Tab-separated table of C-alpha atoms and ligand atoms in Angstrom:
chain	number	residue	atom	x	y	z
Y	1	UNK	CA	36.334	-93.643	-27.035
Y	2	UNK	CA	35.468	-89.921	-27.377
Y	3	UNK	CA	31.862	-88.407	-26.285
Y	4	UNK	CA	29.734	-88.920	-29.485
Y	5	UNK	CA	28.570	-85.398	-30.418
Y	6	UNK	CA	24.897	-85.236	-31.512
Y	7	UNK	CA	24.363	-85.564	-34.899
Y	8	UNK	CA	23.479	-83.069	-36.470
Y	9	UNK	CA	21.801	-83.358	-39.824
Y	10	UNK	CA	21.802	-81.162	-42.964
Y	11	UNK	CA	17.762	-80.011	-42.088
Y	12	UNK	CA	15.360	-81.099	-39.858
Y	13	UNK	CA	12.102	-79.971	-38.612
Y	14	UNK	CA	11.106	-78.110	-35.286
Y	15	UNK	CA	7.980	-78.717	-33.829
Y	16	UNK	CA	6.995	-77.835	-30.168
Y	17	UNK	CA	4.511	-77.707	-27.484
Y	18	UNK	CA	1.971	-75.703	-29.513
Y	19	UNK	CA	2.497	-77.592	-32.392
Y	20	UNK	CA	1.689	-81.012	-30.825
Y	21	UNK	CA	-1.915	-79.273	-28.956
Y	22	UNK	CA	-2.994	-78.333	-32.684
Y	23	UNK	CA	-2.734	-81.563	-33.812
Y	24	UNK	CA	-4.025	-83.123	-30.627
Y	25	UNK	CA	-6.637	-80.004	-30.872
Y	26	UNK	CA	-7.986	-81.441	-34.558
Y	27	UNK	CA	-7.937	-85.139	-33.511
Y	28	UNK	CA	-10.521	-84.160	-31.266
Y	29	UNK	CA	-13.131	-82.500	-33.577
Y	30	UNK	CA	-15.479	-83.292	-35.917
Y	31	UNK	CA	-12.739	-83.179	-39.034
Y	32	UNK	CA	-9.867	-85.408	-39.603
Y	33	UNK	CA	-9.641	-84.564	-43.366
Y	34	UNK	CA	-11.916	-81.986	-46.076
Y	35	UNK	CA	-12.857	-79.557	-43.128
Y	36	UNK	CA	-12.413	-75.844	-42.048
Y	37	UNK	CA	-8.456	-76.296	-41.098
Y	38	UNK	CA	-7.632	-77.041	-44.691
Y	39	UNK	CA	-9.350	-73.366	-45.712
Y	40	UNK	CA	-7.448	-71.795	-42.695
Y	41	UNK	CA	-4.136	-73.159	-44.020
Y	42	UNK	CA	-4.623	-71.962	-47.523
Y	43	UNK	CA	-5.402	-68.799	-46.010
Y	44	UNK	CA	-2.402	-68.182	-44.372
Y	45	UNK	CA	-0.291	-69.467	-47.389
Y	46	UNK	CA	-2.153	-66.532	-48.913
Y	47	UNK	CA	-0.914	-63.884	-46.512
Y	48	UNK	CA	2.714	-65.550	-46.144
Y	49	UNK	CA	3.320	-65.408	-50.163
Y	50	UNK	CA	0.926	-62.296	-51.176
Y	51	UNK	CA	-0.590	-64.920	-54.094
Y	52	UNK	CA	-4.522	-64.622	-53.834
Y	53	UNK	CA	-5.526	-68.182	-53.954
Y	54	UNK	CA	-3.348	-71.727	-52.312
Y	55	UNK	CA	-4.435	-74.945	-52.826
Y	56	UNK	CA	-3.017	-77.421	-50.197
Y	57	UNK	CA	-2.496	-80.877	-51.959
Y	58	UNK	CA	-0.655	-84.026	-50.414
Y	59	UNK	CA	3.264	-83.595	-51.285
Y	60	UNK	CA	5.236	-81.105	-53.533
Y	61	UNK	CA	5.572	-83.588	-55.857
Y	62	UNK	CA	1.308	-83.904	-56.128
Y	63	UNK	CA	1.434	-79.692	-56.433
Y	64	UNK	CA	4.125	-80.117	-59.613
Y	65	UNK	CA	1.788	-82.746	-60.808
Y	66	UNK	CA	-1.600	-80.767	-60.333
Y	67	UNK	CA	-0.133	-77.586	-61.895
Y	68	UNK	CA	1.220	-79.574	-64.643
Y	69	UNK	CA	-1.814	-80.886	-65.420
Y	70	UNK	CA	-4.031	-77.293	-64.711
Y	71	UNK	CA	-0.943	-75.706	-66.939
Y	72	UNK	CA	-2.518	-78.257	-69.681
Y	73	UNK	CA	0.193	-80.254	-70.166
Y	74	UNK	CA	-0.638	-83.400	-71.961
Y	75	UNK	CA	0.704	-86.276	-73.780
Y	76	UNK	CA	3.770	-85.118	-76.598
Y	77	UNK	CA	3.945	-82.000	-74.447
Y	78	UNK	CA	7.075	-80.531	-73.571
Y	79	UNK	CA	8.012	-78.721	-70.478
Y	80	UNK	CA	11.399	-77.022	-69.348
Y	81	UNK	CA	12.821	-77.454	-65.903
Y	82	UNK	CA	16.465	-76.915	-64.016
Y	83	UNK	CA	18.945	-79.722	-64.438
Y	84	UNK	CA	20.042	-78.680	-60.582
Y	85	UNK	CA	16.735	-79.653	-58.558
Y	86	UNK	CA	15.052	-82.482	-56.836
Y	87	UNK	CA	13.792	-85.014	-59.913
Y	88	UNK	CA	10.324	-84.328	-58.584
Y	89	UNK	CA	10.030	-80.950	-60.490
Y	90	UNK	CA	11.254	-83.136	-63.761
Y	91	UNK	CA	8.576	-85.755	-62.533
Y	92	UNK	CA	5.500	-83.228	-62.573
Y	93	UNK	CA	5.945	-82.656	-66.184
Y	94	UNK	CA	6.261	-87.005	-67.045
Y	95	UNK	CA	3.238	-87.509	-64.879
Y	96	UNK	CA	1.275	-85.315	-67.122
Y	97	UNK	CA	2.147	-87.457	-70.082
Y	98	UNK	CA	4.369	-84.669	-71.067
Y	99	UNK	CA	8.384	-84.687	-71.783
Y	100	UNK	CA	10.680	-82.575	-69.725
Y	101	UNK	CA	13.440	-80.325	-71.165
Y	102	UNK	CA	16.333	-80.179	-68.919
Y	103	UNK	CA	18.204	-76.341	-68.824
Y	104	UNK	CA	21.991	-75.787	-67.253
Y	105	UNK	CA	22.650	-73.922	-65.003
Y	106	UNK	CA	24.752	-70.664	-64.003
Y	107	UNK	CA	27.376	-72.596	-61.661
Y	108	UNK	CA	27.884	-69.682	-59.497
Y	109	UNK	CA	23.901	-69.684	-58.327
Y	110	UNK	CA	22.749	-73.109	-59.217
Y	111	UNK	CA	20.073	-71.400	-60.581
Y	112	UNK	CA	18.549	-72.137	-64.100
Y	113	UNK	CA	20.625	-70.215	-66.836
Y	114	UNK	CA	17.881	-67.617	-68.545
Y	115	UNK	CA	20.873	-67.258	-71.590
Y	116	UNK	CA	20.530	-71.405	-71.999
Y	117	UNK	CA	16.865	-71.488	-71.258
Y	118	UNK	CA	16.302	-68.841	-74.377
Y	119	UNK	CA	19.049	-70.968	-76.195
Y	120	UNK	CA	17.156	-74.250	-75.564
Y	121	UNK	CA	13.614	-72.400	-76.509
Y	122	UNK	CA	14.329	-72.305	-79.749
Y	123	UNK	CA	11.839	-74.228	-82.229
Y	124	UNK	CA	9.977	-75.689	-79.309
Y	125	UNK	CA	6.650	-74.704	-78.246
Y	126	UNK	CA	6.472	-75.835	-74.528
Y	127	UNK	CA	3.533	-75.645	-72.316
Y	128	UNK	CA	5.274	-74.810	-69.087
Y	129	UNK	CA	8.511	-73.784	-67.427
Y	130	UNK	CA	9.418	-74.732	-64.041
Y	131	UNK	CA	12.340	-72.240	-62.716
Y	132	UNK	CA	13.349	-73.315	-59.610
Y	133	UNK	CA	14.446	-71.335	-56.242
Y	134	UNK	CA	17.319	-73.360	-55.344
Y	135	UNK	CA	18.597	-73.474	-51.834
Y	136	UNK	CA	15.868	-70.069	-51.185
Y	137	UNK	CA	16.751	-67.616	-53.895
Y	138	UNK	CA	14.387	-66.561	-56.095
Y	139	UNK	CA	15.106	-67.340	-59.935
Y	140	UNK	CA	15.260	-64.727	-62.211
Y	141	UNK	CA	11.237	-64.793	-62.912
Y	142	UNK	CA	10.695	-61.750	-64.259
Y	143	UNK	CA	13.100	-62.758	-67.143
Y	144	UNK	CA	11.661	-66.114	-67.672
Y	145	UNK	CA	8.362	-64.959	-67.624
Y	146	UNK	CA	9.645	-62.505	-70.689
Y	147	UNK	CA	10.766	-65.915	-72.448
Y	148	UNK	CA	7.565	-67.462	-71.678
Y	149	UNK	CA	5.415	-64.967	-73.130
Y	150	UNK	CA	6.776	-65.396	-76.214
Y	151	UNK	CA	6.427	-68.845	-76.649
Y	152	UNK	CA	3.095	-68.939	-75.213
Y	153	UNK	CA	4.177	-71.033	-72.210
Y	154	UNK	CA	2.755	-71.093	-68.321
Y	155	UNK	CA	5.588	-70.577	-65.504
Y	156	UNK	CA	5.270	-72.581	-62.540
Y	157	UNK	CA	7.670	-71.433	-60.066
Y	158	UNK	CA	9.166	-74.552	-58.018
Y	159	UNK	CA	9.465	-72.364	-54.415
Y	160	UNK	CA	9.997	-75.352	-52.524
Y	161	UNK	CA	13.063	-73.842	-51.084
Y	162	UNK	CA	12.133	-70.157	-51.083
Y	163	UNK	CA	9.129	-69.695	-48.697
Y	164	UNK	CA	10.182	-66.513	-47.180
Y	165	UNK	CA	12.377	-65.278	-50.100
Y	166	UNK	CA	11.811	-62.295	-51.467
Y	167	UNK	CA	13.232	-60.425	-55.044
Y	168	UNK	CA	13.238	-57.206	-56.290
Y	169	UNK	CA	12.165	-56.184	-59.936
Y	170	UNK	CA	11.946	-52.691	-60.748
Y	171	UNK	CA	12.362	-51.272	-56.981
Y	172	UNK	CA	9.342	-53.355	-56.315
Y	173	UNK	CA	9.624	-56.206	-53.860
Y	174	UNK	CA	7.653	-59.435	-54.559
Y	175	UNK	CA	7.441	-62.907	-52.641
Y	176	UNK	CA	8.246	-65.876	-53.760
Y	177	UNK	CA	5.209	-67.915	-54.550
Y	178	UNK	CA	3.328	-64.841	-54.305
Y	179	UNK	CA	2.844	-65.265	-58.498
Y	180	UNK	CA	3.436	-62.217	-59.474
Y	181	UNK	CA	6.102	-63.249	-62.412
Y	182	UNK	CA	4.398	-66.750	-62.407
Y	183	UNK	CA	0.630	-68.434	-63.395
Y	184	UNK	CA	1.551	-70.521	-60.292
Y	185	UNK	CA	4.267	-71.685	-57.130
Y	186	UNK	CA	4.409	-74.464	-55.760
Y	187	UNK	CA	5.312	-75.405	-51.923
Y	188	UNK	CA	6.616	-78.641	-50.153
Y	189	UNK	CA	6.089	-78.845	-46.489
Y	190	UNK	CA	8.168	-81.895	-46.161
Y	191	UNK	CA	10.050	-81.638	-42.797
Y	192	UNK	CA	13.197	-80.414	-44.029
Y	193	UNK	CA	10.983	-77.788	-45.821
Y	194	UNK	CA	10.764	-74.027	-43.482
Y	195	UNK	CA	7.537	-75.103	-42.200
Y	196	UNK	CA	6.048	-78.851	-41.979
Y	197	UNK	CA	3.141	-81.025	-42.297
Y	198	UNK	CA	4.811	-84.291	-42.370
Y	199	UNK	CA	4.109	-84.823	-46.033
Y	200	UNK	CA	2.693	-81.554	-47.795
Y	201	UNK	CA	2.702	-79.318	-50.294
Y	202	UNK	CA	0.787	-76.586	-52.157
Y	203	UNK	CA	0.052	-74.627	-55.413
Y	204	UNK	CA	-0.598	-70.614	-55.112
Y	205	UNK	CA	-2.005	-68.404	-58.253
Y	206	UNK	CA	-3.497	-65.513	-58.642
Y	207	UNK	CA	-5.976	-66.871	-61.334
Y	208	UNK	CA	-9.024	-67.638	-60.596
Y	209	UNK	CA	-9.770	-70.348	-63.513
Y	210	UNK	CA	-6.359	-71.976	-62.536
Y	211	UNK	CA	-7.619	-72.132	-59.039
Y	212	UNK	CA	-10.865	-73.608	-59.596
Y	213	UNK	CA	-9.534	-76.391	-62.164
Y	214	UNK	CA	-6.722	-77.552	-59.260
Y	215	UNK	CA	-9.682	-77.770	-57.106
Y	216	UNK	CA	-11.061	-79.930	-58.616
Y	217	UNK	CA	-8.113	-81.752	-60.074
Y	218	UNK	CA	-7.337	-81.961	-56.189
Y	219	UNK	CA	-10.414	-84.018	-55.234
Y	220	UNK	CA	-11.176	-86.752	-58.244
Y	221	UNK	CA	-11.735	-84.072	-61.159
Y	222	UNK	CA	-15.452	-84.003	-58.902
Y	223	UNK	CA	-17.287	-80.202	-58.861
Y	224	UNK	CA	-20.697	-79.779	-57.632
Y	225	UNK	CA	-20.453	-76.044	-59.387
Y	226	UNK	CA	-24.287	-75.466	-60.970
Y	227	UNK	CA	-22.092	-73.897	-64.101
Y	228	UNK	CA	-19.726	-76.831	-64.501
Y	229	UNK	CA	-22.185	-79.630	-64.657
Y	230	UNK	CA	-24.553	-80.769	-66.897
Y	231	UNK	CA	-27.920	-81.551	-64.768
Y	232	UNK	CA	-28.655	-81.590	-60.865
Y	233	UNK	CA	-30.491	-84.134	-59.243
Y	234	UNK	CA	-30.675	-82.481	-56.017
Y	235	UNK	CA	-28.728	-81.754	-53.268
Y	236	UNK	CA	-26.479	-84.736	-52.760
Y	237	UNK	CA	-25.210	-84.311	-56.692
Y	238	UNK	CA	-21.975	-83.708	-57.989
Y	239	UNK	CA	-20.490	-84.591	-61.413
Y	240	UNK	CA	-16.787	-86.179	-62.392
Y	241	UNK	CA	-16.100	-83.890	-65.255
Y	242	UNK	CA	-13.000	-84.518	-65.865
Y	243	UNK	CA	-9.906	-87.409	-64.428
Y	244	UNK	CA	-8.674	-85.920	-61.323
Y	245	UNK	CA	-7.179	-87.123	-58.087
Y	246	UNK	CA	-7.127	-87.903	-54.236
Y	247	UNK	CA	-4.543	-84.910	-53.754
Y	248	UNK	CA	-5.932	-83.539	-50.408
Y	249	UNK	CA	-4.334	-82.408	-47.461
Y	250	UNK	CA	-6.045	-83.610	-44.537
Y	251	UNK	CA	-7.076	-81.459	-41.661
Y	252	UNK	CA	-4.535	-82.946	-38.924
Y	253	UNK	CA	-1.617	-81.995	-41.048
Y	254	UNK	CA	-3.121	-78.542	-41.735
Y	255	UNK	CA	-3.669	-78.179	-38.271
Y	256	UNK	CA	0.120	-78.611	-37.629
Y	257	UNK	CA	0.667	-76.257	-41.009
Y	258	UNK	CA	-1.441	-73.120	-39.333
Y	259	UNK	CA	0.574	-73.555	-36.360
Y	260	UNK	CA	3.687	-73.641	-38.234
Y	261	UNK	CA	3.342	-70.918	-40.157
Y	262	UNK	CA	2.895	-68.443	-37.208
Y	263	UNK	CA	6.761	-69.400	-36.553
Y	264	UNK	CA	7.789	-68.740	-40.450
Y	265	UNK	CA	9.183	-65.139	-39.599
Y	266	UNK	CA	11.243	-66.506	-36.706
Y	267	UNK	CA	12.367	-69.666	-38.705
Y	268	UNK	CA	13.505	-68.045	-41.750
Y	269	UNK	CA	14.880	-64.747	-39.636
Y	270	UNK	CA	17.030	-67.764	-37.438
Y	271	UNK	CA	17.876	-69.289	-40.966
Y	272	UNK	CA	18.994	-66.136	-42.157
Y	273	UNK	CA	21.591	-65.827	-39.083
Y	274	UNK	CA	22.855	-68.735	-38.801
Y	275	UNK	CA	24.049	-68.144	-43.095
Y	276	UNK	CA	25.702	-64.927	-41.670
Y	277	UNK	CA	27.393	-66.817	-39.265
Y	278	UNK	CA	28.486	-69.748	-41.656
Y	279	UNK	CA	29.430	-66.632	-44.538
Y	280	UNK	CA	31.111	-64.717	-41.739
Y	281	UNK	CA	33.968	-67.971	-40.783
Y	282	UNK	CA	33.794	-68.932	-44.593
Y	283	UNK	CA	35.100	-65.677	-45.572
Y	284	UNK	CA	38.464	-66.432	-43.662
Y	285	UNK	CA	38.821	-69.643	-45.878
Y	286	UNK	CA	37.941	-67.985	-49.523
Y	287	UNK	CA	40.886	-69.322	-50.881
Y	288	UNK	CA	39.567	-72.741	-50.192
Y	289	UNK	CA	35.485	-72.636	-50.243
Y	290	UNK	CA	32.883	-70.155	-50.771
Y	291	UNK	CA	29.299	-70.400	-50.289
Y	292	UNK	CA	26.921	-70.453	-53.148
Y	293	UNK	CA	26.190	-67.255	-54.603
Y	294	UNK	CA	22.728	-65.380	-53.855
Y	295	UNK	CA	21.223	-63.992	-56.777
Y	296	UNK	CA	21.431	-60.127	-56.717
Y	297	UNK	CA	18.199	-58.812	-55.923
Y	298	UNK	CA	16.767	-61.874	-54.377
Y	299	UNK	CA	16.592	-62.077	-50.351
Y	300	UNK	CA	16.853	-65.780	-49.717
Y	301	UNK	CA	15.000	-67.325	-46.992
Y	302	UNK	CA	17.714	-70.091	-46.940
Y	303	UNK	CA	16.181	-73.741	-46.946
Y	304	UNK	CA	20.144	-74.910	-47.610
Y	305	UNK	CA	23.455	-73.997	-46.888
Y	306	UNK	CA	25.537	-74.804	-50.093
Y	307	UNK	CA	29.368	-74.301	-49.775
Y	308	UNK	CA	31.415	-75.131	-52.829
Y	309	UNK	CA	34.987	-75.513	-53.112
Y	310	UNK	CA	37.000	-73.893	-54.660
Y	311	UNK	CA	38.968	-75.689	-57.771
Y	312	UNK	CA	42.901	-74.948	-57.567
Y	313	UNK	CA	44.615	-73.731	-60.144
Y	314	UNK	CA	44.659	-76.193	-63.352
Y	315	UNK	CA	42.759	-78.439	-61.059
Y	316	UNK	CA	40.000	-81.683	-62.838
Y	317	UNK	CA	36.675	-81.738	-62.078
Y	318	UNK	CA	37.351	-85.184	-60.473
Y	319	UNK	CA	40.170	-84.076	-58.605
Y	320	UNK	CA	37.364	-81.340	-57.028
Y	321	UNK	CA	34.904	-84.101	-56.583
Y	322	UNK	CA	37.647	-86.307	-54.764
Y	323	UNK	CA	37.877	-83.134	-52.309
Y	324	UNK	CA	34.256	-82.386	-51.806
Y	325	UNK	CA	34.054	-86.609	-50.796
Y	326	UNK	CA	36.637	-86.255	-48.207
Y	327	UNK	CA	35.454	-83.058	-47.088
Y	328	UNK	CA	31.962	-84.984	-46.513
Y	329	UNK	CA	33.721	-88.345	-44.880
Y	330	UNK	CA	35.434	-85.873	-42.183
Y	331	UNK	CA	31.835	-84.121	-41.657
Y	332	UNK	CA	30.474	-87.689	-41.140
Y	333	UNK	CA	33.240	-88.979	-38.813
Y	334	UNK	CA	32.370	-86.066	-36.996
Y	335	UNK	CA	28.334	-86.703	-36.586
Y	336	UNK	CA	27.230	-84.347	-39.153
Y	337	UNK	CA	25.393	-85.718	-41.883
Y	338	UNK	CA	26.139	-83.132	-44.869
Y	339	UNK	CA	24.114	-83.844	-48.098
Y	340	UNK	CA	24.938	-82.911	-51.783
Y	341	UNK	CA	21.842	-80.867	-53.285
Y	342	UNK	CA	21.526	-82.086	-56.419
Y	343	UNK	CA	23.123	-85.034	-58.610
Y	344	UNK	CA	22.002	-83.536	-61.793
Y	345	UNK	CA	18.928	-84.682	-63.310
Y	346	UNK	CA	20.535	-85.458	-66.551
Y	347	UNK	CA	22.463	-87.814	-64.893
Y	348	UNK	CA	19.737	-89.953	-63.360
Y	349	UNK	CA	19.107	-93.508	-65.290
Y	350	UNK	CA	15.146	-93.243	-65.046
Y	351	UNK	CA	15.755	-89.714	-67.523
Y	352	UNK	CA	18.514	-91.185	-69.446
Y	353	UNK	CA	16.344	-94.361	-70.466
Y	354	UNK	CA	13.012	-92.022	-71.130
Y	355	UNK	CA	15.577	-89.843	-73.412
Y	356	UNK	CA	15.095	-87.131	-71.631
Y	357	UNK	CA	19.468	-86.551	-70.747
Y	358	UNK	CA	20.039	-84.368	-73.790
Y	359	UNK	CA	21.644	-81.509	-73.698
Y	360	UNK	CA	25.052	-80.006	-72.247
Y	361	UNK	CA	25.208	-79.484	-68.777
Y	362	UNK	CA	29.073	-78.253	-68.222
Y	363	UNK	CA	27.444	-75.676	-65.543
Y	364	UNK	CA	25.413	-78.215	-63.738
Y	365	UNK	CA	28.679	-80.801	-63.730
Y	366	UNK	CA	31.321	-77.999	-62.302
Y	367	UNK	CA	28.760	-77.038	-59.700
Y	368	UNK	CA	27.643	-80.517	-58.847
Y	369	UNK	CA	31.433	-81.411	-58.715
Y	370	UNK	CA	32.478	-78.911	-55.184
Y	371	UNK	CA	29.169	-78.495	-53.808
Y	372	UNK	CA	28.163	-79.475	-50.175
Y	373	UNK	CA	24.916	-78.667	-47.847
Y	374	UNK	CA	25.794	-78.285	-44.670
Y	375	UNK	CA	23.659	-78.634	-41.844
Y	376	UNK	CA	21.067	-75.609	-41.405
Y	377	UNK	CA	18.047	-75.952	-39.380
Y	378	UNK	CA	16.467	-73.165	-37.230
Y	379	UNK	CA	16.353	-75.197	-34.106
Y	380	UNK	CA	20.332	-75.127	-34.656
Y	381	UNK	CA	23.003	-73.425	-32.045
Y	382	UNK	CA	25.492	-71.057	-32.828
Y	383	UNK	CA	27.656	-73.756	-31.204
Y	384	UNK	CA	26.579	-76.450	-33.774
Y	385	UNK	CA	27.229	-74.079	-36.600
Y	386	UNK	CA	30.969	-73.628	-34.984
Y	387	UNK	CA	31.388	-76.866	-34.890
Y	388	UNK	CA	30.320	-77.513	-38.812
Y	389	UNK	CA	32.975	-74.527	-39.346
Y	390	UNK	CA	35.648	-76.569	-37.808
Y	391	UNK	CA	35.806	-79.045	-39.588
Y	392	UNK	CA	35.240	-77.498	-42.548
Y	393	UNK	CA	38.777	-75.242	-41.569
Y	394	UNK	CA	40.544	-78.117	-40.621
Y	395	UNK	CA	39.441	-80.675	-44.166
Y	396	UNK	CA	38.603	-78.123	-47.065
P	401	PLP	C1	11.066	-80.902	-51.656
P	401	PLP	C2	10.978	-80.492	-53.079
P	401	PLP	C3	9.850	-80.739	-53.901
P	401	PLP	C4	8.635	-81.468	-53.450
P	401	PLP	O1	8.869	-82.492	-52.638
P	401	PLP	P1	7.814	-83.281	-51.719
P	401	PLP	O2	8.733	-84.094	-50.906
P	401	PLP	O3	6.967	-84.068	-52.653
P	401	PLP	O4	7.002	-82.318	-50.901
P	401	PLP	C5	9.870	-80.248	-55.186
P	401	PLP	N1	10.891	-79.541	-55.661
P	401	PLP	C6	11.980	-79.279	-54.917
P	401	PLP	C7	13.063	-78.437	-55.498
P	401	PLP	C8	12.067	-79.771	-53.615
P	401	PLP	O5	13.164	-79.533	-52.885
């Protein structure tokens, strides 16, 4: 028997010293949940994504939800998201009642194509679109934002990869989540995420209407705003004016999200290497894979690695598949546990029963076919990355 190599998996989080005496910091004051760390965490989700207002909520799948539902999606609705993307951004738009819209995508980017999403527009009147920053680069939001206009729908930009990213429009430089080409973002802070909370997420807008209605949406549709309710009994009164939810963040997990987000810079800067380092061996194996493409003008802040390989000539989309399995066995035997970001949603029984599978999705399929995350965390080596190389040179 060989020495069993650590395993390395295709994210994880990294949380030190500091991290642990913030949370150990919070368990000791007066707030465990609805206090003055939750504030402080929106804050500096404020100053990391340039939006003006963050709403911390209890998952990224609560934030798609809450948005969804502040976007004024309702029952009949219809809503567009990316076929290539965790089913929660899908999800947001059913939990509103409303029925999602899945768009290809460009294969070479994952991204969602803007040419199908115009395409698919066509004689529907949605109420939001969810583009969605796959793997960290920003999706072409300035374009979709164009196409929403017109049709009168809300963009809510999924940027639960792409804390960090940042995209260029007209020699200016914007952030993602920073809703600038967007009514609202919304970020995950699960631990694979660039910065954690153990469960977490968030919404960011620059409106001030959209802010206050998540607000309340967050905490039971409840306000104690003098203009929102309809008498006041005194000081202990608030109103339910509308059916919200328990969506809140508590103050031990923002505690651990302040600290984390000091380290965001050095994270995403260590993510950012460690790509170079995978592009730089990858380029001496083009014939065989190539990483995903970055959309031009769009810095990505990396939350995966996505290598795709690269069909031979005349070669079947099964025949690629076959590949990208063994390719993902040999990472395996080796310790590394790989992942495959995403089985399209199209393809997913719970959307196929609901009816919501229609369309074509040739982009989605080739992509899905040859691609492969491989492991990229910041806490990873230079040596770990090597060793992900190697047996990527000796399989693909
Ligand atoms: C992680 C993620 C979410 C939200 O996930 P949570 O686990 O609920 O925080 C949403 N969209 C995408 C694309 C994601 O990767």
């Amino acid at each position: 028997m060989g020495v069993v190599k650590p395993m390395l998996p295709y994210g994880r989080q990294w949380i030190e010293d500091d991290d642990i005496e913030a949370v150990v910091a919070q368990l000791k004051s007066d707030w465990l949940t609805q206090g003055p760390a939750v504030a402080e965490f929106e804050k500096a989700l404020c100053v990391a994504t340039g939006a003006k207002f963050a709403v911390a909520v209890s998952s990224g799948t609560a934030a798609l939800h809450l948005a969804c539902l502040a976007a004024g999606v309702g029952p009949g609705d219809v809503g567009l998201t990316s076929d290539i993307t965790f089913v929660a951004s899908a999800n947001g738009i059913r939990y509103a009642g409303g029925k999602p819209v899945l768009v290809d995508v460009d294969p070479v980017t994952a991204l969602i194509s803007v040419e199908t999403l115009e395409a698919r527009l066509r004689g529907l009147k949605p109420k939001v679109i969810i583009p969605v920053d796959f793997s960290g680069a920003v999706a072409d939001l300035p374009r979709i934002r164009a196409l929403a206009d017109k049709v009168g729908a809300i963009v809510i930009e999924d940027a639960a990869h792409s804390l960090g990213a940042t995209y260029t429009h007209e020699g200016k430089t914007f952030s993602a989540g920073g809703c600038a080409h967007a009514q609202m973002g919304i970020l995950s802070f699960h631990p694979v995420k660039h910065v954690t909370t153990g469960e977490g997420g968030a919404i960011t807008t620059n409106d001030p209407a959209l802010h206050a209605r998540l607000m309340e949406l967050r905490t039971h549709g409840i306000t104690k705003d003098a203009q929102r309710m309809g008498k006041n009994d005194g000081p202990w009164y608030y109103e339910q004016v509308e059916l919200g939810l328990n969506y809140r963040l508590t103050d031990l997990q923002c505690a651990l999200g302040i600290s984390q987000m000091k380290k965001l810079p050095r994270f995403v800067a260590r993510r950012r290497e460690l790509a170079r380092r995978y592009d730089a061996a990858f380029a001496a194996l083009a014939d065989r894979v190539v990483p995903l493409t970055v959309r031009a003008g769009t810095e990505s802040s990396y939350h995966l690695y996505v290598l795709n390989l690269v069909p031979r000539k005349g070669e079947s989309m099964a025949s690629v598949a076959e590949r990208r399995r063994a390719l993902y066995m040999a990472l395996r035997e080796d310790n590394i546990l790989p992942q495959v970001h995403y089985i399209p949603v199209h393809q997913q029984p719970d959307f196929i029963r609901a009816g919501f599978s229609d369309g074509s999705f040739s982009g989605a399929e080739r992509y899905y076919a040859g691609c492969i995350s491989l492991p990229l965390f910041p806490r990873m080596t230079d040596e770990d990355c090597d060793r992900v190389v190697d047996v990527v040179r000796r399989t693909a």
